[in-house]
Amino acid sequence: RFSGTFVGNAESASPAAATSPPAVAAATVPAVPTIPVVPTIVGVPNTVAEGVLNPNEVKPPASGTRRARVLYDYEAADSTELALLADEMITVYSLPGMDPDWLIGERGNQKGKVPVTYLELLS
């Protein structure tokens, strides 16, 4: 068991200690400058690294594309997504830093994000 009184305990025996701010702790913490970090991925436009995907700017990887059969109809929510029809075949691939629940899908000259749960990935 722990004793009822130890450093940082709000139920301190001294009421003055409970009401006074911890000025010493704030003064001893050195200020650390922060540097903004912008993730970059070699070969991928900055729009992907910033979370905004423009599928027309993304090129498929040299290897790693797969065929997929669409299981359900899917209506694209915006211009970055690809609308799908059940039972159609598309080519899919992933990009570094991309949400794992989504892939880039291609059908002819159309390209966009597609949800993985709507696909049956083939070899």
Short mmCIF file of N, CA and C in Angstrom, two decimals:
data_model
loop_
_atom_site.label_atom_id
_atom_site.label_comp_id
_atom_site.label_asym_id
_atom_site.label_seq_id
_atom_site.Cartn_x
_atom_site.Cartn_y
_atom_site.Cartn_z
N ARG A 1 0.84 -1.19 0.00
CA ARG A 1 0.00 0.00 0.00
C ARG A 1 0.87 1.24 0.00
N PHE A 2 0.31 2.30 -0.53
CA PHE A 2 0.97 3.58 -0.52
C PHE A 2 0.50 4.39 0.68
N SER A 3 1.37 5.21 1.20
CA SER A 3 0.96 6.08 2.29
C SER A 3 0.03 7.15 1.74
N GLY A 4 -0.71 7.79 2.60
CA GLY A 4 -1.70 8.77 2.18
C GLY A 4 -1.08 10.09 1.75
N THR A 5 0.17 10.35 2.08
CA THR A 5 0.77 11.63 1.73
C THR A 5 2.06 11.40 0.95
N PHE A 6 2.13 11.96 -0.24
CA PHE A 6 3.36 11.97 -1.00
C PHE A 6 3.33 13.13 -1.97
N VAL A 7 4.45 13.46 -2.58
CA VAL A 7 4.58 14.66 -3.40
C VAL A 7 3.56 14.63 -4.54
N GLY A 8 2.86 15.75 -4.70
CA GLY A 8 1.89 15.85 -5.78
C GLY A 8 0.51 15.39 -5.38
N ASN A 9 0.30 14.92 -4.18
CA ASN A 9 -1.00 14.44 -3.74
C ASN A 9 -1.90 15.64 -3.46
N ALA A 10 -3.08 15.68 -4.06
CA ALA A 10 -4.01 16.78 -3.86
C ALA A 10 -4.59 16.78 -2.45
N GLU A 11 -4.54 15.64 -1.77
CA GLU A 11 -5.07 15.54 -0.41
C GLU A 11 -3.95 15.74 0.60
N SER A 12 -3.15 16.73 0.39
CA SER A 12 -2.02 17.02 1.26
C SER A 12 -2.51 17.44 2.64
N ALA A 13 -1.69 17.18 3.66
CA ALA A 13 -2.04 17.52 5.03
C ALA A 13 -2.05 19.03 5.22
N SER A 14 -1.30 19.78 4.46
CA SER A 14 -1.20 21.23 4.61
C SER A 14 -2.13 21.93 3.62
N PRO A 15 -3.13 22.69 4.10
CA PRO A 15 -4.03 23.38 3.17
C PRO A 15 -3.30 24.43 2.35
N ALA A 16 -2.25 25.03 2.85
CA ALA A 16 -1.50 26.03 2.10
C ALA A 16 -0.82 25.39 0.90
N ALA A 17 -0.34 24.15 1.05
CA ALA A 17 0.33 23.46 -0.05
C ALA A 17 -0.65 23.13 -1.16
N ALA A 18 -1.91 22.87 -0.80
CA ALA A 18 -2.90 22.51 -1.80
C ALA A 18 -3.34 23.72 -2.62
N THR A 19 -3.27 24.93 -2.05
CA THR A 19 -3.75 26.10 -2.77
C THR A 19 -2.66 26.87 -3.49
N SER A 20 -1.39 26.64 -3.16
CA SER A 20 -0.33 27.39 -3.82
C SER A 20 0.05 26.71 -5.13
N PRO A 21 0.30 27.50 -6.19
CA PRO A 21 0.66 26.91 -7.48
C PRO A 21 2.08 26.37 -7.46
N PRO A 22 2.36 25.35 -8.25
CA PRO A 22 3.70 24.76 -8.29
C PRO A 22 4.64 25.60 -9.15
N ALA A 23 5.03 26.76 -8.65
CA ALA A 23 5.87 27.69 -9.40
C ALA A 23 7.27 27.14 -9.63
N VAL A 24 7.79 26.34 -8.73
CA VAL A 24 9.14 25.80 -8.87
C VAL A 24 9.21 24.84 -10.04
N ALA A 25 8.19 24.00 -10.21
CA ALA A 25 8.20 23.01 -11.28
C ALA A 25 8.18 23.70 -12.64
N ALA A 26 7.40 24.76 -12.78
CA ALA A 26 7.32 25.46 -14.06
C ALA A 26 8.63 26.16 -14.40
N ALA A 27 9.32 26.66 -13.38
CA ALA A 27 10.56 27.38 -13.62
C ALA A 27 11.71 26.45 -13.99
N THR A 28 11.65 25.19 -13.59
CA THR A 28 12.75 24.28 -13.86
C THR A 28 12.64 23.59 -15.22
N VAL A 29 11.49 23.67 -15.89
CA VAL A 29 11.32 23.03 -17.18
C VAL A 29 11.88 23.96 -18.26
N PRO A 30 12.92 23.53 -18.98
CA PRO A 30 13.49 24.42 -20.01
C PRO A 30 12.55 24.54 -21.19
N ALA A 31 12.54 25.70 -21.79
CA ALA A 31 11.73 25.91 -22.99
C ALA A 31 12.42 25.21 -24.15
N VAL A 32 11.67 24.39 -24.86
CA VAL A 32 12.22 23.66 -26.00
C VAL A 32 11.61 24.24 -27.27
N PRO A 33 12.45 24.76 -28.15
CA PRO A 33 11.89 25.31 -29.39
C PRO A 33 11.32 24.18 -30.24
N THR A 34 10.21 24.46 -30.90
CA THR A 34 9.62 23.45 -31.76
C THR A 34 9.86 23.82 -33.21
N ILE A 35 10.10 22.83 -34.00
CA ILE A 35 10.33 23.01 -35.42
C ILE A 35 9.19 22.32 -36.14
N PRO A 36 8.46 23.03 -37.00
CA PRO A 36 7.37 22.37 -37.70
C PRO A 36 7.92 21.28 -38.62
N VAL A 37 7.29 20.13 -38.57
CA VAL A 37 7.72 19.00 -39.37
C VAL A 37 6.68 18.76 -40.46
N VAL A 38 7.11 18.78 -41.70
CA VAL A 38 6.24 18.49 -42.82
C VAL A 38 6.70 17.17 -43.42
N PRO A 39 5.87 16.13 -43.29
CA PRO A 39 6.29 14.83 -43.83
C PRO A 39 6.37 14.87 -45.35
N THR A 40 7.42 14.31 -45.89
CA THR A 40 7.56 14.22 -47.33
C THR A 40 7.87 12.77 -47.69
N ILE A 41 7.35 12.38 -48.81
CA ILE A 41 7.56 11.02 -49.28
C ILE A 41 8.17 11.13 -50.66
N VAL A 42 9.31 10.51 -50.86
CA VAL A 42 10.01 10.59 -52.12
C VAL A 42 9.13 10.02 -53.23
N GLY A 43 8.95 10.79 -54.29
CA GLY A 43 8.19 10.32 -55.44
C GLY A 43 6.69 10.56 -55.33
N VAL A 44 6.22 11.11 -54.20
CA VAL A 44 4.80 11.36 -54.02
C VAL A 44 4.61 12.85 -53.83
N PRO A 45 3.66 13.45 -54.53
CA PRO A 45 3.45 14.89 -54.39
C PRO A 45 3.11 15.27 -52.95
N ASN A 46 3.43 16.51 -52.56
CA ASN A 46 3.17 16.98 -51.21
C ASN A 46 1.70 16.94 -50.84
N THR A 47 0.79 16.93 -51.81
CA THR A 47 -0.63 16.92 -51.49
C THR A 47 -0.99 15.66 -50.73
N VAL A 48 -0.32 14.54 -50.97
CA VAL A 48 -0.60 13.31 -50.24
C VAL A 48 -0.08 13.43 -48.81
N ALA A 49 1.12 13.97 -48.65
CA ALA A 49 1.71 14.11 -47.32
C ALA A 49 0.89 15.05 -46.45
N GLU A 50 0.22 16.03 -47.05
CA GLU A 50 -0.58 16.97 -46.28
C GLU A 50 -1.99 16.45 -46.03
N GLY A 51 -2.31 15.25 -46.49
CA GLY A 51 -3.61 14.68 -46.23
C GLY A 51 -4.63 14.95 -47.32
N VAL A 52 -4.27 15.74 -48.35
CA VAL A 52 -5.17 16.02 -49.46
C VAL A 52 -4.66 15.25 -50.66
N LEU A 53 -5.46 14.31 -51.13
CA LEU A 53 -5.04 13.46 -52.23
C LEU A 53 -5.69 13.92 -53.52
N ASN A 54 -4.88 14.20 -54.50
CA ASN A 54 -5.37 14.45 -55.84
C ASN A 54 -4.93 13.25 -56.66
N PRO A 55 -5.82 12.30 -56.91
CA PRO A 55 -5.44 11.06 -57.59
C PRO A 55 -4.80 11.28 -58.96
N ASN A 56 -5.12 12.37 -59.62
CA ASN A 56 -4.54 12.61 -60.93
C ASN A 56 -3.05 12.93 -60.87
N GLU A 57 -2.54 13.34 -59.70
CA GLU A 57 -1.12 13.64 -59.53
C GLU A 57 -0.32 12.42 -59.07
N VAL A 58 -1.00 11.32 -58.73
CA VAL A 58 -0.34 10.14 -58.19
C VAL A 58 -0.10 9.13 -59.30
N LYS A 59 1.12 8.63 -59.36
CA LYS A 59 1.45 7.60 -60.33
C LYS A 59 1.51 6.25 -59.63
N PRO A 60 1.06 5.18 -60.28
CA PRO A 60 1.12 3.86 -59.63
C PRO A 60 2.56 3.43 -59.41
N PRO A 61 2.80 2.65 -58.36
CA PRO A 61 4.16 2.16 -58.12
C PRO A 61 4.59 1.21 -59.24
N ALA A 62 5.90 1.09 -59.43
CA ALA A 62 6.42 0.20 -60.47
C ALA A 62 5.99 -1.24 -60.23
N SER A 63 5.91 -1.63 -58.97
CA SER A 63 5.39 -2.95 -58.63
C SER A 63 4.45 -2.78 -57.44
N GLY A 64 3.62 -3.76 -57.21
CA GLY A 64 2.73 -3.69 -56.06
C GLY A 64 1.29 -3.39 -56.42
N THR A 65 0.96 -3.34 -57.71
CA THR A 65 -0.45 -3.17 -58.08
C THR A 65 -1.12 -4.54 -58.05
N ARG A 66 -2.40 -4.54 -57.74
CA ARG A 66 -3.17 -5.78 -57.69
C ARG A 66 -4.51 -5.56 -58.36
N ARG A 67 -5.10 -6.64 -58.80
CA ARG A 67 -6.46 -6.60 -59.32
C ARG A 67 -7.41 -6.82 -58.15
N ALA A 68 -8.57 -6.23 -58.24
CA ALA A 68 -9.58 -6.39 -57.19
C ALA A 68 -10.96 -6.45 -57.82
N ARG A 69 -11.80 -7.27 -57.21
CA ARG A 69 -13.20 -7.33 -57.62
C ARG A 69 -14.01 -6.52 -56.62
N VAL A 70 -14.87 -5.66 -57.12
CA VAL A 70 -15.70 -4.81 -56.27
C VAL A 70 -16.87 -5.64 -55.75
N LEU A 71 -17.05 -5.63 -54.43
CA LEU A 71 -18.10 -6.42 -53.79
C LEU A 71 -19.44 -5.70 -53.74
N TYR A 72 -19.42 -4.38 -53.58
CA TYR A 72 -20.65 -3.60 -53.41
C TYR A 72 -20.54 -2.30 -54.20
N ASP A 73 -21.68 -1.75 -54.57
CA ASP A 73 -21.68 -0.42 -55.17
C ASP A 73 -21.17 0.59 -54.15
N TYR A 74 -20.44 1.58 -54.63
CA TYR A 74 -19.93 2.64 -53.74
C TYR A 74 -20.05 3.96 -54.46
N GLU A 75 -20.69 4.94 -53.81
CA GLU A 75 -20.83 6.27 -54.37
C GLU A 75 -19.72 7.15 -53.82
N ALA A 76 -18.94 7.75 -54.71
CA ALA A 76 -17.82 8.60 -54.29
C ALA A 76 -18.35 9.80 -53.51
N ALA A 77 -17.70 10.08 -52.38
CA ALA A 77 -18.11 11.21 -51.53
C ALA A 77 -17.59 12.55 -52.07
N ASP A 78 -16.46 12.51 -52.78
CA ASP A 78 -15.89 13.73 -53.36
C ASP A 78 -15.04 13.36 -54.57
N SER A 79 -14.40 14.36 -55.15
CA SER A 79 -13.65 14.14 -56.40
C SER A 79 -12.37 13.32 -56.21
N THR A 80 -11.95 13.09 -54.95
CA THR A 80 -10.74 12.29 -54.73
C THR A 80 -11.06 10.80 -54.68
N GLU A 81 -12.34 10.45 -54.64
CA GLU A 81 -12.74 9.05 -54.55
C GLU A 81 -13.25 8.55 -55.90
N LEU A 82 -13.23 7.23 -56.06
CA LEU A 82 -13.68 6.59 -57.29
C LEU A 82 -14.98 5.85 -57.00
N ALA A 83 -16.03 6.16 -57.75
CA ALA A 83 -17.30 5.45 -57.61
C ALA A 83 -17.12 4.02 -58.12
N LEU A 84 -17.76 3.06 -57.45
CA LEU A 84 -17.60 1.65 -57.79
C LEU A 84 -18.95 0.99 -58.08
N LEU A 85 -18.92 -0.01 -58.95
CA LEU A 85 -20.10 -0.84 -59.22
C LEU A 85 -19.76 -2.27 -58.84
N ALA A 86 -20.69 -2.94 -58.18
CA ALA A 86 -20.47 -4.32 -57.77
C ALA A 86 -20.08 -5.19 -58.96
N ASP A 87 -19.16 -6.11 -58.73
CA ASP A 87 -18.67 -7.10 -59.69
C ASP A 87 -17.73 -6.55 -60.76
N GLU A 88 -17.40 -5.27 -60.75
CA GLU A 88 -16.43 -4.78 -61.73
C GLU A 88 -15.01 -5.07 -61.22
N MET A 89 -14.06 -5.10 -62.14
CA MET A 89 -12.66 -5.34 -61.82
C MET A 89 -11.90 -4.03 -61.95
N ILE A 90 -11.06 -3.74 -60.93
CA ILE A 90 -10.24 -2.53 -60.96
C ILE A 90 -8.82 -2.89 -60.55
N THR A 91 -7.89 -2.01 -60.82
CA THR A 91 -6.50 -2.15 -60.36
C THR A 91 -6.35 -1.28 -59.13
N VAL A 92 -5.71 -1.81 -58.08
CA VAL A 92 -5.53 -1.04 -56.84
C VAL A 92 -4.09 -1.09 -56.39
N TYR A 93 -3.71 -0.07 -55.62
CA TYR A 93 -2.39 -0.02 -55.00
C TYR A 93 -2.45 0.93 -53.82
N SER A 94 -1.44 0.81 -52.97
CA SER A 94 -1.35 1.64 -51.77
C SER A 94 -0.19 2.61 -51.93
N LEU A 95 -0.26 3.72 -51.20
CA LEU A 95 0.82 4.70 -51.19
C LEU A 95 1.35 4.84 -49.77
N PRO A 96 2.64 5.12 -49.61
CA PRO A 96 3.19 5.33 -48.27
C PRO A 96 2.48 6.47 -47.56
N GLY A 97 2.16 6.27 -46.29
CA GLY A 97 1.52 7.30 -45.50
C GLY A 97 0.02 7.40 -45.68
N MET A 98 -0.54 6.54 -46.52
CA MET A 98 -1.97 6.58 -46.78
C MET A 98 -2.72 5.80 -45.72
N ASP A 99 -3.95 6.20 -45.43
CA ASP A 99 -4.80 5.49 -44.48
C ASP A 99 -4.93 4.04 -44.94
N PRO A 100 -4.66 3.05 -44.05
CA PRO A 100 -4.70 1.65 -44.46
C PRO A 100 -6.09 1.14 -44.83
N ASP A 101 -7.13 1.89 -44.52
CA ASP A 101 -8.49 1.48 -44.87
C ASP A 101 -8.86 1.87 -46.31
N TRP A 102 -7.95 2.52 -47.01
CA TRP A 102 -8.20 2.99 -48.37
C TRP A 102 -7.07 2.58 -49.30
N LEU A 103 -7.39 2.40 -50.57
CA LEU A 103 -6.41 2.14 -51.63
C LEU A 103 -6.69 3.12 -52.76
N ILE A 104 -5.74 3.25 -53.67
CA ILE A 104 -5.98 4.00 -54.91
C ILE A 104 -6.49 2.98 -55.91
N GLY A 105 -7.62 3.29 -56.51
CA GLY A 105 -8.20 2.41 -57.51
C GLY A 105 -8.16 3.05 -58.88
N GLU A 106 -7.95 2.23 -59.91
CA GLU A 106 -7.92 2.71 -61.29
C GLU A 106 -8.85 1.86 -62.13
N ARG A 107 -9.65 2.56 -62.95
CA ARG A 107 -10.52 1.92 -63.93
C ARG A 107 -10.37 2.71 -65.21
N GLY A 108 -9.67 2.14 -66.18
CA GLY A 108 -9.41 2.88 -67.42
C GLY A 108 -8.58 4.10 -67.11
N ASN A 109 -9.09 5.29 -67.47
CA ASN A 109 -8.36 6.52 -67.17
C ASN A 109 -8.90 7.22 -65.92
N GLN A 110 -9.79 6.57 -65.19
CA GLN A 110 -10.31 7.13 -63.94
C GLN A 110 -9.51 6.60 -62.77
N LYS A 111 -9.30 7.48 -61.78
CA LYS A 111 -8.47 7.11 -60.64
C LYS A 111 -9.02 7.79 -59.40
N GLY A 112 -8.96 7.10 -58.24
CA GLY A 112 -9.40 7.72 -56.99
C GLY A 112 -9.28 6.76 -55.82
N LYS A 113 -9.53 7.29 -54.63
CA LYS A 113 -9.47 6.46 -53.42
C LYS A 113 -10.68 5.55 -53.38
N VAL A 114 -10.46 4.31 -52.90
CA VAL A 114 -11.56 3.35 -52.74
C VAL A 114 -11.42 2.67 -51.37
N PRO A 115 -12.54 2.39 -50.71
CA PRO A 115 -12.46 1.72 -49.40
C PRO A 115 -12.13 0.24 -49.56
N VAL A 116 -11.18 -0.23 -48.78
CA VAL A 116 -10.72 -1.63 -48.87
C VAL A 116 -11.85 -2.60 -48.58
N THR A 117 -12.77 -2.24 -47.69
CA THR A 117 -13.84 -3.17 -47.30
C THR A 117 -14.81 -3.44 -48.43
N TYR A 118 -14.77 -2.69 -49.50
CA TYR A 118 -15.65 -2.91 -50.64
C TYR A 118 -14.99 -3.79 -51.71
N LEU A 119 -13.78 -4.29 -51.42
CA LEU A 119 -13.00 -5.01 -52.42
C LEU A 119 -12.67 -6.43 -52.01
N GLU A 120 -12.56 -7.31 -53.01
CA GLU A 120 -11.95 -8.63 -52.83
C GLU A 120 -10.63 -8.56 -53.59
N LEU A 121 -9.53 -8.55 -52.84
CA LEU A 121 -8.22 -8.44 -53.48
C LEU A 121 -7.84 -9.77 -54.10
N LEU A 122 -7.41 -9.74 -55.34
CA LEU A 122 -7.01 -10.93 -56.07
C LEU A 122 -5.50 -10.95 -56.23
N SER A 123 -4.96 -12.09 -56.63
CA SER A 123 -3.50 -12.19 -56.77
C SER A 123 -3.01 -11.54 -58.05
#
